[in-house]
Coordinates of C-alpha atoms and ligand atoms in Angstrom, one line a residue:
M1 CA -7.7 22.0 -13.8
P2 CA -4.9 19.8 -12.4
T3 CA -4.1 16.8 -14.5
V4 CA -2.5 13.5 -13.5
E5 CA -1.1 11.3 -16.2
L6 CA -1.1 7.5 -16.0
W7 CA 0.7 5.6 -18.8
A8 CA -0.3 1.9 -19.0
K9 CA 2.9 0.0 -19.8
D10 CA 4.7 -3.3 -18.9
G11 CA 7.7 -4.1 -16.9
Y12 CA 9.2 -6.5 -14.4
V13 CA 8.9 -6.5 -10.6
S14 CA 11.5 -8.2 -8.4
T15 CA 10.8 -10.6 -5.5
P16 CA 13.1 -11.1 -2.5
D17 CA 14.0 -14.6 -3.6
G18 CA 15.4 -13.4 -6.8
N19 CA 12.5 -13.8 -9.1
S20 CA 11.7 -11.3 -11.9
I21 CA 8.0 -11.2 -12.8
Y22 CA 6.4 -9.5 -15.9
F23 CA 3.6 -7.1 -14.9
W24 CA 1.3 -4.4 -16.3
G25 CA 1.4 -1.1 -14.4
F26 CA 1.0 2.7 -14.7
A27 CA 3.9 5.1 -15.2
R28 CA 3.9 8.9 -14.8
S29 CA 5.1 9.6 -18.3
R30 CA 6.0 7.9 -21.6
E31 CA 9.6 7.6 -20.5
G32 CA 8.7 6.7 -16.9
K33 CA 8.7 3.1 -15.6
A34 CA 5.6 1.2 -15.0
Q35 CA 5.2 0.8 -11.3
L36 CA 3.4 -1.5 -8.8
P37 CA 1.2 -0.2 -7.5
G38 CA 0.5 2.8 -9.8
P39 CA 1.3 6.3 -8.7
A40 CA -0.9 7.3 -5.8
I41 CA -3.2 10.2 -6.7
I42 CA -3.7 12.8 -4.0
A43 CA -6.8 14.9 -4.6
R44 CA -8.8 17.4 -2.6
Q45 CA -12.5 17.2 -1.8
G46 CA -14.5 19.5 -4.1
E47 CA -11.6 20.2 -6.4
P48 CA -12.0 18.6 -9.9
L49 CA -9.1 16.9 -11.4
T50 CA -8.4 15.2 -14.7
V51 CA -6.8 11.8 -15.0
R52 CA -5.3 11.2 -18.5
L53 CA -4.8 7.5 -19.3
V54 CA -2.4 6.7 -22.2
N55 CA -2.5 3.1 -23.2
L56 CA 0.8 1.5 -24.4
L57 CA -0.5 -2.0 -23.8
P58 CA -1.8 -4.4 -26.5
E59 CA -5.5 -4.4 -25.4
P60 CA -8.0 -1.8 -24.3
V61 CA -7.4 -0.3 -20.9
S62 CA -9.7 1.9 -18.8
L63 CA -9.9 3.3 -15.3
S64 CA -12.7 2.8 -12.8
F65 CA -12.8 4.7 -9.6
P66 CA -14.9 2.8 -7.1
G67 CA -16.6 5.2 -4.7
Q68 CA -16.4 8.2 -7.0
I69 CA -19.6 9.6 -8.4
G70 CA -20.0 11.9 -11.4
V71 CA -16.9 10.7 -13.3
T72 CA -17.0 12.1 -16.9
V73 CA -15.2 11.8 -20.2
D74 CA -15.6 14.7 -22.6
G75 CA -18.4 16.1 -20.4
S76 CA -20.5 12.9 -20.4
P77 CA -20.8 10.3 -17.7
V78 CA -18.6 7.3 -18.1
R79 CA -20.3 4.3 -19.7
P80 CA -19.6 0.7 -20.4
Q81 CA -17.9 -0.2 -23.7
Y82 CA -19.1 -3.1 -25.9
E83 CA -17.5 -4.8 -28.9
G84 CA -19.8 -7.0 -31.0
G85 CA -22.3 -7.1 -28.2
K86 CA -19.7 -8.2 -25.6
L87 CA -18.8 -6.1 -22.6
V88 CA -15.2 -5.0 -22.9
S89 CA -14.8 -2.3 -20.3
F90 CA -16.9 -1.0 -17.4
T91 CA -15.9 2.6 -18.4
N92 CA -14.7 4.5 -21.5
H93 CA -11.4 2.9 -22.5
A94 CA -8.3 3.8 -24.5
L95 CA -7.5 1.5 -27.3
P96 CA -3.8 0.5 -27.8
G97 CA -1.8 3.6 -28.6
E98 CA -4.7 5.9 -27.7
S99 CA -5.7 8.0 -24.6
V100 CA -8.8 8.9 -22.6
S101 CA -9.2 11.7 -20.0
Y102 CA -11.5 11.2 -17.0
T103 CA -12.7 14.2 -14.9
L104 CA -13.3 13.5 -11.3
A105 CA -14.9 15.8 -8.8
P106 CA -14.4 14.0 -5.4
T107 CA -17.3 14.9 -3.2
S108 CA -16.1 13.2 0.0
P109 CA -12.7 12.7 1.6
G110 CA -11.2 9.3 2.1
T111 CA -9.1 6.4 0.9
F112 CA -10.1 4.9 -2.5
L113 CA -8.8 2.4 -5.1
Y114 CA -8.4 3.1 -8.7
E115 CA -8.1 0.1 -11.1
S116 CA -8.5 -1.0 -14.6
G117 CA -12.2 -1.3 -15.7
S118 CA -11.2 -3.5 -18.7
N119 CA -11.0 -7.2 -18.4
P120 CA -10.5 -6.7 -14.6
P121 CA -9.9 -10.4 -13.7
K122 CA -6.8 -10.2 -15.9
Q123 CA -5.7 -6.6 -15.8
V124 CA -6.0 -5.9 -12.1
P125 CA -4.0 -8.9 -10.8
L126 CA -1.4 -8.0 -13.5
G127 CA -0.9 -4.7 -11.7
L128 CA -3.2 -2.0 -13.1
Y129 CA -4.2 -0.5 -9.8
G130 CA -3.3 2.3 -7.4
A131 CA -4.5 4.5 -4.6
L132 CA -6.7 7.6 -4.7
V133 CA -6.5 9.7 -1.5
V134 CA -9.0 12.5 -1.2
R135 CA -8.1 15.2 1.4
P136 CA -11.0 16.9 3.2
A137 CA -11.8 20.4 1.9
D138 CA -10.4 22.0 5.1
Y139 CA -7.2 19.9 5.2
N140 CA -4.2 21.9 6.4
P141 CA -1.1 20.0 7.5
E142 CA 0.2 23.0 9.3
I143 CA -2.6 23.1 11.9
K144 CA -3.0 20.1 14.1
E145 CA -6.8 20.1 14.2
Y146 CA -7.0 20.4 10.4
K147 CA -4.5 17.6 9.6
T148 CA -7.2 15.0 9.4
A149 CA -8.4 12.2 7.2
Y150 CA -12.0 13.3 7.2
G151 CA -12.2 16.9 8.2
Y152 CA -12.2 19.1 11.2
G153 CA -14.2 17.7 14.1
T154 CA -14.4 14.1 12.8
D155 CA -11.8 12.8 15.4
T156 CA -9.6 11.7 12.5
A157 CA -6.5 13.8 13.2
F158 CA -3.2 12.1 12.5
D159 CA 0.5 12.8 12.9
R160 CA 1.9 10.5 10.1
E161 CA 0.2 8.5 7.4
Y162 CA 1.1 5.4 5.4
L163 CA -0.6 3.8 2.4
L164 CA -0.6 0.0 2.5
I165 CA -1.9 -1.5 -0.7
T166 CA -2.2 -5.3 -0.8
G167 CA -1.9 -7.5 -3.8
E168 CA -1.0 -11.0 -4.9
I169 CA 1.1 -12.5 -7.7
D170 CA 0.6 -15.8 -9.5
P171 CA 3.9 -16.0 -11.5
E172 CA 2.4 -18.5 -14.0
F173 CA -0.5 -16.1 -14.8
H174 CA 2.0 -13.3 -15.3
Q175 CA 4.2 -15.4 -17.5
A176 CA 1.2 -16.3 -19.7
A177 CA 0.5 -12.6 -20.1
A178 CA 4.1 -12.0 -21.0
E179 CA 3.9 -14.6 -23.8
G180 CA 0.4 -13.6 -24.9
R181 CA -0.9 -17.0 -24.0
P182 CA -4.4 -17.7 -22.6
Y183 CA -4.6 -18.6 -19.0
E184 CA -7.3 -20.5 -17.2
L185 CA -8.2 -18.3 -14.2
S186 CA -9.6 -21.3 -12.3
R187 CA -5.9 -22.3 -11.9
Y188 CA -5.0 -18.9 -10.3
K189 CA -2.7 -19.6 -7.4
P190 CA -0.8 -16.7 -5.9
R191 CA 2.8 -17.5 -4.8
Y192 CA 3.7 -13.9 -3.7
W193 CA 1.7 -11.5 -1.6
T194 CA 2.6 -7.8 -1.7
L195 CA 2.3 -4.7 0.3
N196 CA 2.8 -1.7 -2.0
G197 CA 4.0 -4.0 -4.7
R198 CA 6.7 -5.6 -2.6
S199 CA 7.0 -8.8 -0.6
A200 CA 8.7 -8.9 2.7
P201 CA 11.5 -8.3 3.5
D202 CA 11.6 -5.8 0.6
T203 CA 8.6 -4.1 2.2
M204 CA 11.0 -2.6 4.8
L205 CA 13.4 -1.1 2.3
P206 CA 13.3 2.7 1.7
D207 CA 11.1 4.3 -1.0
S208 CA 12.7 4.4 -4.5
A209 CA 15.3 1.7 -3.6
A210 CA 17.6 1.6 -6.5
H211 CA 17.3 -2.1 -7.3
L212 CA 13.5 -2.0 -7.2
P213 CA 12.9 0.5 -10.0
H214 CA 9.3 -0.7 -10.7
Q215 CA 8.3 -0.9 -7.0
P216 CA 9.1 2.6 -5.7
Y217 CA 6.9 2.6 -2.6
G218 CA 8.2 1.2 0.7
A219 CA 5.9 -0.1 3.4
M220 CA 8.0 0.5 6.5
I221 CA 6.0 2.3 9.2
M222 CA 7.8 4.7 11.5
A223 CA 6.4 6.8 14.3
E224 CA 7.2 8.2 17.8
P225 CA 5.5 6.9 20.9
G226 CA 1.9 8.2 21.3
E227 CA 1.7 9.6 17.8
K228 CA -1.5 9.0 15.8
V229 CA -0.5 6.9 12.8
L230 CA -3.0 6.8 10.0
L231 CA -2.9 3.5 8.1
R232 CA -4.7 3.6 4.8
Y233 CA -5.3 0.0 3.8
I234 CA -6.4 -0.8 0.2
G235 CA -7.2 -4.3 -0.9
A236 CA -6.2 -4.3 -4.5
G237 CA -5.9 -8.0 -5.0
T238 CA -8.5 -10.8 -5.3
A239 CA -7.9 -12.2 -1.8
H240 CA -9.0 -11.1 1.6
H241 CA -6.3 -10.3 4.2
P242 CA -6.6 -10.4 7.9
L243 CA -4.1 -7.7 8.9
H244 CA -2.8 -6.7 12.3
P245 CA 0.0 -4.8 13.9
H246 CA 1.5 -6.1 17.1
G247 CA 1.9 -3.8 20.1
N248 CA -1.6 -2.3 20.1
H249 CA -5.0 -2.5 18.7
T250 CA -6.0 -0.1 15.9
R251 CA -9.1 2.1 15.8
V252 CA -11.0 1.6 12.5
L253 CA -12.2 5.1 11.4
A254 CA -13.6 4.5 8.0
L255 CA -14.4 1.7 5.5
D256 CA -14.4 2.2 1.7
G257 CA -13.8 5.9 2.2
R258 CA -16.9 6.3 4.4
L259 CA -16.4 7.7 7.9
L260 CA -17.8 5.5 10.7
R261 CA -19.2 8.5 12.4
N262 CA -22.2 10.8 12.0
G263 CA -21.7 13.9 14.1
A264 CA -21.6 12.8 17.7
F265 CA -22.7 9.3 16.8
D266 CA -19.4 7.5 16.7
R267 CA -19.2 4.0 15.3
S268 CA -15.4 3.7 15.0
Y269 CA -14.1 0.7 16.8
E270 CA -11.0 -1.0 18.1
R271 CA -9.7 -4.3 16.7
F272 CA -6.6 -6.4 16.8
T273 CA -7.1 -8.0 13.4
V274 CA -9.1 -6.4 10.6
L275 CA -10.1 -8.2 7.5
V276 CA -9.2 -6.1 4.5
G277 CA -11.4 -7.5 1.7
A278 CA -10.7 -7.5 -2.0
G279 CA -11.6 -4.1 -3.3
Q280 CA -12.1 -2.6 0.1
T281 CA -10.3 0.2 1.8
C282 CA -10.0 0.7 5.6
D283 CA -8.6 3.6 7.5
Q284 CA -7.2 2.9 10.9
I285 CA -5.3 4.8 13.6
Y286 CA -2.5 3.1 15.3
Q287 CA -1.0 4.5 18.5
W288 CA 1.7 3.1 20.7
F289 CA 2.0 3.9 24.4
G290 CA 3.8 0.9 25.7
L291 CA 5.7 0.4 28.9
G292 CA 5.1 3.9 30.3
Y293 CA 7.4 5.5 27.8
S294 CA 7.9 9.2 27.8
P295 CA 10.9 11.3 26.7
E296 CA 11.7 11.7 30.4
N297 CA 11.3 8.0 31.0
P298 CA 13.0 6.2 28.2
I299 CA 12.6 2.4 28.1
P300 CA 15.8 0.5 28.8
T301 CA 16.7 -1.7 26.0
V302 CA 17.8 -5.1 27.3
L303 CA 19.6 -7.4 24.9
P304 CA 17.8 -10.8 25.1
N305 CA 19.8 -13.9 26.0
L306 CA 20.6 -15.0 22.5
R307 CA 21.0 -18.6 23.4
N308 CA 17.4 -18.7 24.6
L309 CA 16.2 -17.4 21.2
G310 CA 18.0 -20.0 19.1
I311 CA 15.8 -22.0 16.8
G312 CA 16.9 -24.7 14.4
D313 CA 20.6 -25.3 14.8
A314 CA 21.9 -24.0 18.1
G315 CA 23.2 -20.4 17.8
W316 CA 21.2 -19.4 14.7
T317 CA 19.4 -16.8 16.8
M318 CA 15.8 -16.6 15.5
W319 CA 17.0 -17.0 11.9
S320 CA 15.4 -19.7 9.8
G321 CA 18.4 -20.3 7.6
S322 CA 16.7 -18.5 4.7
P323 CA 19.4 -17.5 2.2
Y324 CA 18.0 -14.1 1.5
L325 CA 18.2 -12.5 4.9
G326 CA 22.0 -12.1 4.6
L327 CA 24.8 -14.1 6.0
K328 CA 25.5 -14.9 9.6
G329 CA 28.6 -13.1 10.9
D330 CA 30.0 -10.8 13.6
I331 CA 28.4 -7.4 14.2
P332 CA 30.7 -4.6 13.0
Q333 CA 33.4 -3.3 15.4
G334 CA 32.2 -0.6 17.7
V335 CA 28.5 -1.7 17.6
V336 CA 27.6 -2.6 21.1
S337 CA 23.8 -2.8 20.6
F338 CA 21.4 -4.1 18.0
N339 CA 19.3 -1.0 18.7
E340 CA 21.2 2.3 18.1
E341 CA 18.3 4.7 18.8
G342 CA 16.4 2.9 21.4
E343 CA 13.7 2.1 18.9
Y344 CA 11.1 -0.7 19.3
Y345 CA 9.9 -2.8 16.4
F346 CA 6.5 -4.4 16.0
M347 CA 5.5 -6.7 13.1
L348 CA 2.5 -5.8 11.0
H349 CA 1.4 -8.8 8.9
S350 CA -1.4 -11.0 7.5
H351 CA -2.7 -13.6 9.8
Q352 CA -3.2 -16.0 7.0
E353 CA 0.1 -17.7 7.5
F354 CA 0.6 -18.8 3.9
Q355 CA 0.4 -15.1 2.9
I356 CA 3.6 -14.4 4.8
T357 CA 5.7 -16.6 2.6
N358 CA 7.5 -16.1 -0.7
W359 CA 6.7 -19.1 -2.9
G360 CA 6.4 -21.2 0.2
E361 CA 9.4 -19.8 2.1
F362 CA 8.8 -18.1 5.4
P363 CA 9.3 -15.2 6.2
G364 CA 8.0 -13.1 3.4
G365 CA 4.9 -11.8 1.7
L366 CA 2.4 -9.6 3.5
M367 CA 4.6 -8.5 6.4
T368 CA 6.3 -5.3 7.4
M369 CA 7.5 -3.6 10.6
I370 CA 6.4 -0.6 12.7
A371 CA 9.4 1.1 14.2
V372 CA 8.7 3.2 17.2
H373 CA 11.5 5.8 17.6
P374 CA 12.1 8.2 20.5
H375 CA 12.7 11.0 18.0
L376 CA 11.9 10.9 14.3
S377 CA 12.2 13.4 11.4
P378 CA 9.0 15.1 10.5
D379 CA 9.2 14.0 6.9
R380 CA 8.7 10.3 7.7
G381 CA 5.1 9.2 7.0
V382 CA 4.2 12.1 4.7
L383 CA 2.4 11.7 1.4
K384 CA 4.2 14.1 -0.9
E385 CA 1.9 16.4 -2.9
S386 CA 2.5 18.8 -5.7
E387 CA 2.2 22.5 -5.0
R388 CA -1.4 22.6 -5.9
G389 CA -2.4 19.9 -3.5
T390 CA -3.3 17.6 -6.3
G391 CA -1.0 15.1 -7.9
Y392 CA 1.2 12.1 -7.1
G393 CA 1.8 10.8 -3.6
N394 CA 4.8 9.0 -2.3
S395 CA 5.1 7.9 1.3
V396 CA 8.6 8.9 2.5
Ligands
CU1 CU1 0.7 -11.3 14.5

């Protein structure tokens, strides 16, 4: 049976304004770095897999898999853990320095969350969460009709897919954990909002960016015009996020890993903004067909009149003056366009405006971009899988 290992450890995440924040996360090995979010697990419907949790943190840690039924440990159903009559964990846990192995047998495809089931109000915001993607039993990325989120004939085919996991960070809460101090959760006040563990503009950096060793998953979305882009949203934080892309509505296919369709009875729907609630998942298809684009009819890219875009001091060209977007200067010699490939960019962000800041500074937080390219490499927007189709995922 395929086995995925998750090592619960601590580390530090970086924010775009130069902060370094203590967190708890999952690594792939003893030597590996804890990451935010944890490694994505790619499973297949009907194929059991084992998730081995090794706990290197100072308190009991467990895993809960919302939406999965029949999860077992040593052949018995998982069960809550008590100490002195007090509930400690929702499922079997690993004490510090120990391990526990869960066996899953995913019965239905979809997008799911995994998270710590021990002291979740503390451990989940500290970073002990990740994505579980279950492929349909007939999934075959080589055949268009079988490259689907929910199986052949469910109208869920896609060309590229992206995981977008939301979270929040209250730096004082994390600092208290770093120092082993108690923290009054009624004072919880996030200052950073994250997509795949990163705050904008870091969301738009490539995967495995060298200076973000604990935040390996980017959140930049790239596609060609007309392609079906599967957005797998997961609300891993404690807040709700009204998320929308610009450019087009999305079609909501599934909520909490449950397809909004029963045979011919289709309850999928189009929306501009979708509220991704805490603990929820939401699968959406985004397609862009703007301005009559086709490969034979490329859209002319007209440079805007920069003077008309100036905000703040004259000539600052849509730049707020924020120090971490780089310095104002001349474009490099030979560059005659801001747009080398003719691509278009659309923002995807939270419509709670305070969630698109980094500790009060706009822009930041829950924001990324969708880049629509005329031609794009086929390995953009792919969740990598191990040879057996079960293992760790990483959006390219
Ligand atoms: Cu908007």
